[in-house]
Short mmCIF file of C-alpha atoms in Angstrom, two decimals:
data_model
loop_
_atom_site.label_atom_id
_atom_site.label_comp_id
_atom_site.label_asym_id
_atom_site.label_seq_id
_atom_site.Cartn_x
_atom_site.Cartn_y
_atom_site.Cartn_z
CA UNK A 1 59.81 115.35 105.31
CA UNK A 2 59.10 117.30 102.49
CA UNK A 3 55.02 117.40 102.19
CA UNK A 4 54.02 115.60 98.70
CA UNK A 5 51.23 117.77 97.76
CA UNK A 6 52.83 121.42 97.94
CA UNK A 7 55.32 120.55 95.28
CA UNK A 8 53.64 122.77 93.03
CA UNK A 9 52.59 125.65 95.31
CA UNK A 10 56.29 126.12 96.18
CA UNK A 11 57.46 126.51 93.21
CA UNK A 12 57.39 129.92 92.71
CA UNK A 13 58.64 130.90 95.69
CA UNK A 14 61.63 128.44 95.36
CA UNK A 15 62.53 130.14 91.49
CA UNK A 16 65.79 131.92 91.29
CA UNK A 17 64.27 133.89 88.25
CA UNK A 18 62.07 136.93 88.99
CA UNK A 19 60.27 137.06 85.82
CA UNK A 20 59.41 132.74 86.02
CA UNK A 21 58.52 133.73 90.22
CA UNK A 22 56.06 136.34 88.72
CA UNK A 23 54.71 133.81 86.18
CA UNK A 24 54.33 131.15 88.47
CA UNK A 25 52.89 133.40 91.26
CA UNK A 26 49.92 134.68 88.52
CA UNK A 27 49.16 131.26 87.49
CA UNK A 28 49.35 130.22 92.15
CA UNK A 29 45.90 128.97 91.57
CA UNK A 30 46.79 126.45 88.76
CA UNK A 31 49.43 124.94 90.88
CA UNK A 32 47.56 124.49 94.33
CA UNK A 33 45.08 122.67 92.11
CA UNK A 34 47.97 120.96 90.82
CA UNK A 35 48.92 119.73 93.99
CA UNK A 36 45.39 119.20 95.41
CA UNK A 37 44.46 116.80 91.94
CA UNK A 38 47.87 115.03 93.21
CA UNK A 39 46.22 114.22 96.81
CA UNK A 40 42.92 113.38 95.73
CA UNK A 41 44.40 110.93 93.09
CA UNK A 42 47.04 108.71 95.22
CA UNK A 43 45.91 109.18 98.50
CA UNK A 44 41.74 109.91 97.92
CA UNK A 45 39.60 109.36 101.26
CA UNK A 46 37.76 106.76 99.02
CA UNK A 47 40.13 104.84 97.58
CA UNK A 48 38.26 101.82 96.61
CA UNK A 49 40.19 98.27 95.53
CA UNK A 50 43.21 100.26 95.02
CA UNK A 51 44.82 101.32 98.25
CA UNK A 52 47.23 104.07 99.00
CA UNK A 53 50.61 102.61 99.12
CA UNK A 54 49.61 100.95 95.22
CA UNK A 55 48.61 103.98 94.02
CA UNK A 56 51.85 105.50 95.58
CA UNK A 57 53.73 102.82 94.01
CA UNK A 58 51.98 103.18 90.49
CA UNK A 59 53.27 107.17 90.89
CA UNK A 60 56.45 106.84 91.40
CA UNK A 61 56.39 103.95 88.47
CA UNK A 62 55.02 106.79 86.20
CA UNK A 63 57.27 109.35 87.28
CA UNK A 64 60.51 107.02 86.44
CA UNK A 65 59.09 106.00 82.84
CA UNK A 66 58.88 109.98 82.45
CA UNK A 67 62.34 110.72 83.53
CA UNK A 68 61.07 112.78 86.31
CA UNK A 69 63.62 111.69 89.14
CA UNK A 70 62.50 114.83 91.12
CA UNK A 71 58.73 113.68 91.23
CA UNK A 72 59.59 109.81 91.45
CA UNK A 73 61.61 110.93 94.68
CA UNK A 74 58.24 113.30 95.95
CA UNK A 75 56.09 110.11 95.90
CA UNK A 76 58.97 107.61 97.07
CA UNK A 77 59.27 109.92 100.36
CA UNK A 78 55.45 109.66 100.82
CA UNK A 79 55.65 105.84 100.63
CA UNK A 80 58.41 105.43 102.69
CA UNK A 81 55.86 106.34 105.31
CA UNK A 82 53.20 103.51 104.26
CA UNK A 83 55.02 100.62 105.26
CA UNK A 84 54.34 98.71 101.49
CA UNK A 85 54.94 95.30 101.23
CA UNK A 86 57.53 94.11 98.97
CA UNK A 87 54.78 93.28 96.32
CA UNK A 88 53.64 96.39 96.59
CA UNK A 89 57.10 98.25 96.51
CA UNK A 90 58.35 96.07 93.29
CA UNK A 91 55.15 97.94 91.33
CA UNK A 92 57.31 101.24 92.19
CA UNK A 93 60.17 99.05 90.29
CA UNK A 94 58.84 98.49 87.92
CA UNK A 95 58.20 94.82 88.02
CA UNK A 96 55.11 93.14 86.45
CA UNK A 97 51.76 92.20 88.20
CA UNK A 98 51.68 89.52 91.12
CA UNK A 99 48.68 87.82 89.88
CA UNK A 100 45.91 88.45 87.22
CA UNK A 101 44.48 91.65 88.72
CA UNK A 102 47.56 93.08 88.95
CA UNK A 103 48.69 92.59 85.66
CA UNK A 104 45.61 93.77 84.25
CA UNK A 105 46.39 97.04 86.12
CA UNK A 106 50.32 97.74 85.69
CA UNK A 107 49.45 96.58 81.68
CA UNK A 108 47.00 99.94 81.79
CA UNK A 109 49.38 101.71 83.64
CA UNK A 110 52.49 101.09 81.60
CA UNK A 111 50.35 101.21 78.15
CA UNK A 112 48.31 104.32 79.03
CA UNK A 113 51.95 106.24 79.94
CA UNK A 114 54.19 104.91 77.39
CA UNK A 115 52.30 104.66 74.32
CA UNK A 116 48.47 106.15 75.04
CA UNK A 117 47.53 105.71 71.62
CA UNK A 118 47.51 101.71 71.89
CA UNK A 119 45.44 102.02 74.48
CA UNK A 120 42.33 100.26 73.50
CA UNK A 121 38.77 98.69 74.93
CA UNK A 122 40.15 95.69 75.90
CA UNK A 123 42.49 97.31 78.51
CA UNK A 124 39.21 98.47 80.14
CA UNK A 125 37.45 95.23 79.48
CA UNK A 126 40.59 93.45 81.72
CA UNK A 127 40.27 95.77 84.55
CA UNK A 128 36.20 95.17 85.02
CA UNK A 129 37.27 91.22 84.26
CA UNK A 130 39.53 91.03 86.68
CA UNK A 131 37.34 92.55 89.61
CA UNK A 132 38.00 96.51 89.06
CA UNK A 133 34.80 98.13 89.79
CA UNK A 134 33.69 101.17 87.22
CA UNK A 135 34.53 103.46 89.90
CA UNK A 136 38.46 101.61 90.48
CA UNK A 137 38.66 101.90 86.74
CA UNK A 138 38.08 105.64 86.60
CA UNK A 139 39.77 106.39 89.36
CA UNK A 140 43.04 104.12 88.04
CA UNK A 141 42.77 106.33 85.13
CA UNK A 142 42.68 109.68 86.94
CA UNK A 143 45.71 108.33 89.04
CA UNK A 144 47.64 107.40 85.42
CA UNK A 145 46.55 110.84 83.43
CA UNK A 146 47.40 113.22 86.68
CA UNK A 147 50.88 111.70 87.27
CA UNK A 148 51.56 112.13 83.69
CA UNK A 149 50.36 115.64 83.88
CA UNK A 150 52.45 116.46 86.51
CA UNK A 151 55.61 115.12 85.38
CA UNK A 152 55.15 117.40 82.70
CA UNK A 153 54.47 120.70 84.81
CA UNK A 154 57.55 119.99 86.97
CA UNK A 155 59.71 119.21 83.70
CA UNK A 156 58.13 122.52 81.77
CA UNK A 157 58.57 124.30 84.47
CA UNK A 158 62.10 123.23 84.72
CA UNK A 159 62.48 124.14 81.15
CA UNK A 160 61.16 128.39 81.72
CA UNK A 161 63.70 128.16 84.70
CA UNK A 162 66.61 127.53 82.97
CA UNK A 163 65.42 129.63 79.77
CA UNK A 164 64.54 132.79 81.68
CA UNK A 165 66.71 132.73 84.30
CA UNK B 1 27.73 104.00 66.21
CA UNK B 2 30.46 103.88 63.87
CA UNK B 3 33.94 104.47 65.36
CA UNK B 4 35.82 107.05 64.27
CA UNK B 5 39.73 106.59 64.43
CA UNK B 6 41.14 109.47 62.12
CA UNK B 7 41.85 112.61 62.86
CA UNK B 8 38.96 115.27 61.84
CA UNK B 9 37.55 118.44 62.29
CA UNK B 10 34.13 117.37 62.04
CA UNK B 11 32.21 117.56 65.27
CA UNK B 12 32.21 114.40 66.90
CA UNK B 13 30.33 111.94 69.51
CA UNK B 14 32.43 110.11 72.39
CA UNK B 15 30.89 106.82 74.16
CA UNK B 16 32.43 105.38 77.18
CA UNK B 17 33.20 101.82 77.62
CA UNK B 18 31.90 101.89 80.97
CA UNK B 19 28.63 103.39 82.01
CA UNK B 20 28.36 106.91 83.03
CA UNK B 21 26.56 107.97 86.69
CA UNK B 22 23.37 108.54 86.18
CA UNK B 23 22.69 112.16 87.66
CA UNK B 24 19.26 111.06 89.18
CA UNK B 25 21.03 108.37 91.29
CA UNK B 26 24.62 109.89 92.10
CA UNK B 27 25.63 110.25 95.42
CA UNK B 28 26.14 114.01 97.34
CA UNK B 29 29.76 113.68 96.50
CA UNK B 30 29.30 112.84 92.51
CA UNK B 31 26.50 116.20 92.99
CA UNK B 32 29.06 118.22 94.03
CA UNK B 33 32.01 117.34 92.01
CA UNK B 34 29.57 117.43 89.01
CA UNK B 35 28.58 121.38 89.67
CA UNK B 36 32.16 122.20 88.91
CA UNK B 37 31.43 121.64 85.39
CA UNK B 38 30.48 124.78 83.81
CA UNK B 39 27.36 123.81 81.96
CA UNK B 40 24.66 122.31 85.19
CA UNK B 41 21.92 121.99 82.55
CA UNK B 42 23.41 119.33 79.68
CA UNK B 43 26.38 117.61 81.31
CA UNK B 44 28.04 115.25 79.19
CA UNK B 45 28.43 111.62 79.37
CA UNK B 46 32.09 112.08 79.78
CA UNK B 47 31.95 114.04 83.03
CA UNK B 48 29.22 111.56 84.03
CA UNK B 49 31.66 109.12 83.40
CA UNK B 50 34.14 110.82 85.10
CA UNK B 51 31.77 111.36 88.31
CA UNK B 52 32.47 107.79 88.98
CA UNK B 53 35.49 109.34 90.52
CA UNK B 54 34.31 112.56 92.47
CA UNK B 55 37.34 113.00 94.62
CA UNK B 56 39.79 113.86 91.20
CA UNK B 57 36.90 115.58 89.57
CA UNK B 58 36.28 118.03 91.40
CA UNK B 59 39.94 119.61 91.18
CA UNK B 60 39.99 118.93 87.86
CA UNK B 61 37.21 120.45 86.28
CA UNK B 62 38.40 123.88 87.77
CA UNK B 63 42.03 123.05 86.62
CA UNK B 64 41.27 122.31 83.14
CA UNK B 65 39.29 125.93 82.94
CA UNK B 66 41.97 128.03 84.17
CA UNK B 67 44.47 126.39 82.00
CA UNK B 68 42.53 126.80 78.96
CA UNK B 69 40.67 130.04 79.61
CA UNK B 70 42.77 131.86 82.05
CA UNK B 71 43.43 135.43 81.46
CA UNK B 72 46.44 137.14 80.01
CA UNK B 73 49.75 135.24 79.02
CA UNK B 74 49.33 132.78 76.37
CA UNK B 75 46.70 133.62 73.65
CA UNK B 76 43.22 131.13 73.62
CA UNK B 77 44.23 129.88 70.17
CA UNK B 78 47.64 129.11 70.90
CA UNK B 79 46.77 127.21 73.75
CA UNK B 80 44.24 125.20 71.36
CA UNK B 81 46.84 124.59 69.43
CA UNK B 82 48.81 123.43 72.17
CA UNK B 83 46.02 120.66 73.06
CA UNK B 84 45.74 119.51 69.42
CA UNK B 85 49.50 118.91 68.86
CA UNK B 86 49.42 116.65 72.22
CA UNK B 87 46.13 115.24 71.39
CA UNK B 88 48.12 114.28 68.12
CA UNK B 89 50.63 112.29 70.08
CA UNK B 90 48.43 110.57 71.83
CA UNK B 91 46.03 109.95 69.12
CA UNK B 92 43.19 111.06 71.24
CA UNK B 93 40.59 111.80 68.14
CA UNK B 94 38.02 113.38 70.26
CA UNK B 95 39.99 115.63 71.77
CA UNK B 96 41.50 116.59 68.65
CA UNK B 97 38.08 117.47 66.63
CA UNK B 98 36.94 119.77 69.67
CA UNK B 99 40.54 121.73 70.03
CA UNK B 100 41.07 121.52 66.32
CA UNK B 101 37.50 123.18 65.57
CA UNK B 102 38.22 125.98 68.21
CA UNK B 103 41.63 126.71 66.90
CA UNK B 104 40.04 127.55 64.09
CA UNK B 105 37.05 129.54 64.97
CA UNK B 106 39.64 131.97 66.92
CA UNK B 107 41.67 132.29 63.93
CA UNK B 108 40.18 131.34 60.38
CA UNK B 109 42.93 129.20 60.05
CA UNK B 110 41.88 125.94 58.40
CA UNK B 111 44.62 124.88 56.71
CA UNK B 112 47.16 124.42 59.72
CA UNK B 113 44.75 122.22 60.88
CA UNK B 114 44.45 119.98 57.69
CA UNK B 115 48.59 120.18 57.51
CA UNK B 116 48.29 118.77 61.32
CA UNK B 117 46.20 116.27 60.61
CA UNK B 118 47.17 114.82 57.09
CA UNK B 119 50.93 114.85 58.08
CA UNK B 120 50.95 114.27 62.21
CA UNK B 121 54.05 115.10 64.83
CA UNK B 122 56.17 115.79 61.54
CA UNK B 123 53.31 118.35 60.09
CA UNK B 124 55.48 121.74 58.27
CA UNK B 125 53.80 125.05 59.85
CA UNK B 126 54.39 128.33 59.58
CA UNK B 127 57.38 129.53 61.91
CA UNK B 128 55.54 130.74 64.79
CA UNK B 129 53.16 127.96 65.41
CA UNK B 130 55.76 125.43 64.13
CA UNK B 131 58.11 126.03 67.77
CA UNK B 132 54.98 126.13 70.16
CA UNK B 133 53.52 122.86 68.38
CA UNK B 134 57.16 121.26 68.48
CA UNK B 135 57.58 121.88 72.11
CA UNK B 136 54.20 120.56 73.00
CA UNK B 137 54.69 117.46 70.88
CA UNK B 138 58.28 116.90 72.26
CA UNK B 139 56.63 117.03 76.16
CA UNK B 140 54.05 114.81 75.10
CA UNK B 141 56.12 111.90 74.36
CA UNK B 142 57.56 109.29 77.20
CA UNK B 143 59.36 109.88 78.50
CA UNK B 144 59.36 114.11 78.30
CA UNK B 145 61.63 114.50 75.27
CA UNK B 146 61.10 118.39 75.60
CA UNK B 147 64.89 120.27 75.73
CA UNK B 148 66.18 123.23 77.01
CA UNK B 149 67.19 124.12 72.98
CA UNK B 150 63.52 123.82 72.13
CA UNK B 151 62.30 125.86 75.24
CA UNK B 152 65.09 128.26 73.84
CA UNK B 153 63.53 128.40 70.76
CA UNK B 154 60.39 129.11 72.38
CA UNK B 155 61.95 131.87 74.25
CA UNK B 156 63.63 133.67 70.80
CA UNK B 157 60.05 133.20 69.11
CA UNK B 158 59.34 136.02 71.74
CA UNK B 159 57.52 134.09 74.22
CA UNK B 160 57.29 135.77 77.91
CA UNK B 161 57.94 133.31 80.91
CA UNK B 162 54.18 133.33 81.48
CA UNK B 163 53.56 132.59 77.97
CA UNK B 164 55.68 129.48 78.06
CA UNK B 165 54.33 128.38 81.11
CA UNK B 166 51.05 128.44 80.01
CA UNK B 167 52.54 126.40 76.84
CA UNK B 168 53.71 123.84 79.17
CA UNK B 169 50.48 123.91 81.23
CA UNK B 170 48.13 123.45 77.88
CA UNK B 171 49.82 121.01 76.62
CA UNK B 172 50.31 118.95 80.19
CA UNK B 173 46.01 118.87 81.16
CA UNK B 174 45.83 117.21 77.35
CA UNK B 175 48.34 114.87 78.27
CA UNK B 176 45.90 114.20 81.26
CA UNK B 177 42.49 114.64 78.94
CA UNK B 178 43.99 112.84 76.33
CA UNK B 179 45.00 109.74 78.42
CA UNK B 180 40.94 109.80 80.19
CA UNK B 181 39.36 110.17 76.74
CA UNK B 182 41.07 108.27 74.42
CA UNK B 183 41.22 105.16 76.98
CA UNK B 184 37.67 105.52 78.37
CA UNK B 185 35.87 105.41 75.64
CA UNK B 186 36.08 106.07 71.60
CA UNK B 187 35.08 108.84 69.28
CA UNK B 188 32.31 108.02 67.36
CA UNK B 189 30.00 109.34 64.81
CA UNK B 190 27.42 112.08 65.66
CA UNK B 191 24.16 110.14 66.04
CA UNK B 192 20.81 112.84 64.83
CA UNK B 193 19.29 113.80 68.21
#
């Protein structure tokens, strides 16, 4: 199995382009933090009310609703591994929240990816309603903005590939 | 405090929703994800908001600086203009004021900001800045609508690979700043202090 969290780092050694290889290898420090945010983000040694396998699942949600197949498939190895329930495996899916909670947290999810500028006070105000502590919230919120970040490396990067090949 | 919820490049204020960690109380972890920031002796209410979460902060903090202030490839203004044009998409004000203020201290450039902000993701630019603020709006949206013909056009505008990987790389951490700023809290007028 393909480890989750050097994605990034082995990039540049994976480029068929010389000149992207040299890019990627001067900016090496960038994408072992890229990598390292990734870790710390779905599988953090505190991970509070949300627990690995959900934040898992919310990744590879993000990573489909960016059209980053290649991510969606780094995170759905990783969660292979974490026995999820089914609940837990239809948030990967795409389906909407088993109960309150979790619709209060796949509405922030979905909003916060698709469409960030709807995202409003009340999405914040349903989290801490529904039991999210301030620490779940910012951490949900990390998990959201780093996925989307790195959807958009690995798709960039992608991009100067095939452009300077 | 009066919300502010159009674009400007006035200097702005930012409030959380939730409340921020209080330095005197925050845990060895918070500490130490907190001293990654670059400024120990005024730290903002957003990083003490985002101390709530030391584990992600800590990588971050020294991501976001090497992205934005890294040396050689893609010049410091160009990368600011990278952050406003996804700040635009995402209609993170905040963000926008701060990168939008910079962009124009590095190049006495005004009036690409007022075009930016009066007309948006369809703003008319000159030629240059027109393909890198395209690019960075088009991998902004969800999902990534960047394509290879506007990475191509990137390329012809004489772009190296390292320049257009820093392109990509600017305008990424503001679709990551954007999304903790603008759903975290709200810009809001400067209060006197």
């Amino acid at each position: 199995m393909s480890n989750p969290f050097s994605t990034f780092g082995s990039l540049s050694a994976q480029s068929r382009s010389g000149e992207v290889q040299a890019a990627l290898a001067e900016r090496a420090k960038i994408m072992q933090l890229c990598d390292a945010s990734g870790q710390a983000v779905v599988t953090p040694a505190a991970c509070g009310n949300l627990p690995h396998a959900q934040r898992c699942a919310i990744a590879i949600r993000i990573a489909r609703a960016n059209g980053s197949e290649e991510l969606a498939t780094t995170y759905a190895t990783l969660f292979a591994t974490m026995q999820p329930t089914p609940e837990v495996a239809a948030i990967a899916d795409g389906a909407g929240g088993a109960d309150a909670r979790g619709a209060a947290i796949l509405s922030y999810v979905d909003t916060v990816t698709l469409t960030p500028a709807k995202a409003s006070r009340a999405h914040i105000d349903a989290l801490l309603g529904a039991g999210l502590t301030d620490s779940d919230v910012v951490s949900l919120a990390e998990l959201v903005a780093c996925i989307n970040f790195q959807a958009r490396v690995l798709a960039g990067v992608r991009l100067v590939e095939e452009t300077f090949a | 405090m009066k919300p502010v919820t159009r674009f400007t490049t006035d200097t702005l204020d930012w409030e959380p929703y939730i409340t921020p960690v209080d330095y005197d109380t925050a845990t060895p972890a918070q500490r130490e994800a907190l001293q990654e920031t670059p400024s120990h002796r005024k730290i903002s209410k957003y990083t003490l908001t985002l101390a709530h979460d030391p584990e992600s902060l800590k990588y971050r903090s020294p991501l976001f600086n090497l992205i934005m202030y890294g040396k050689d490839g893609l010049p410091r203004a160009e990368r600011e203009l990278a952050a406003v044009a996804t700040s635009v998409v995402n209609h993170c004000i905040y963000c926008g004021s701060v990168h939008a203020a910079r962009y124009i201290e590095l190049t006495r450039r005004p009036e690409v900001m007022d075009t930016i902000f009066a007309d948006g993701t369809k703003a008319e630019i000159d030629e240059y800045s027109q393909g890198l603020f395209d690019f960075a709006v088009a991998l902004s949206k969800t999902p990534v609508a960047a394509t290879q013909a506007d990475m191509n056009h990137v390329r012809d505008l004489g772009f190296t690979a390292l320049q257009a990987l820093d392109l990509v790389l600017a305008s990424a951490i503001f679709g990551w700043a954007n999304r903790l700023m603008h759903t975290l809290g709200q810009a809001v007028e400067p209060t006197e202090s």
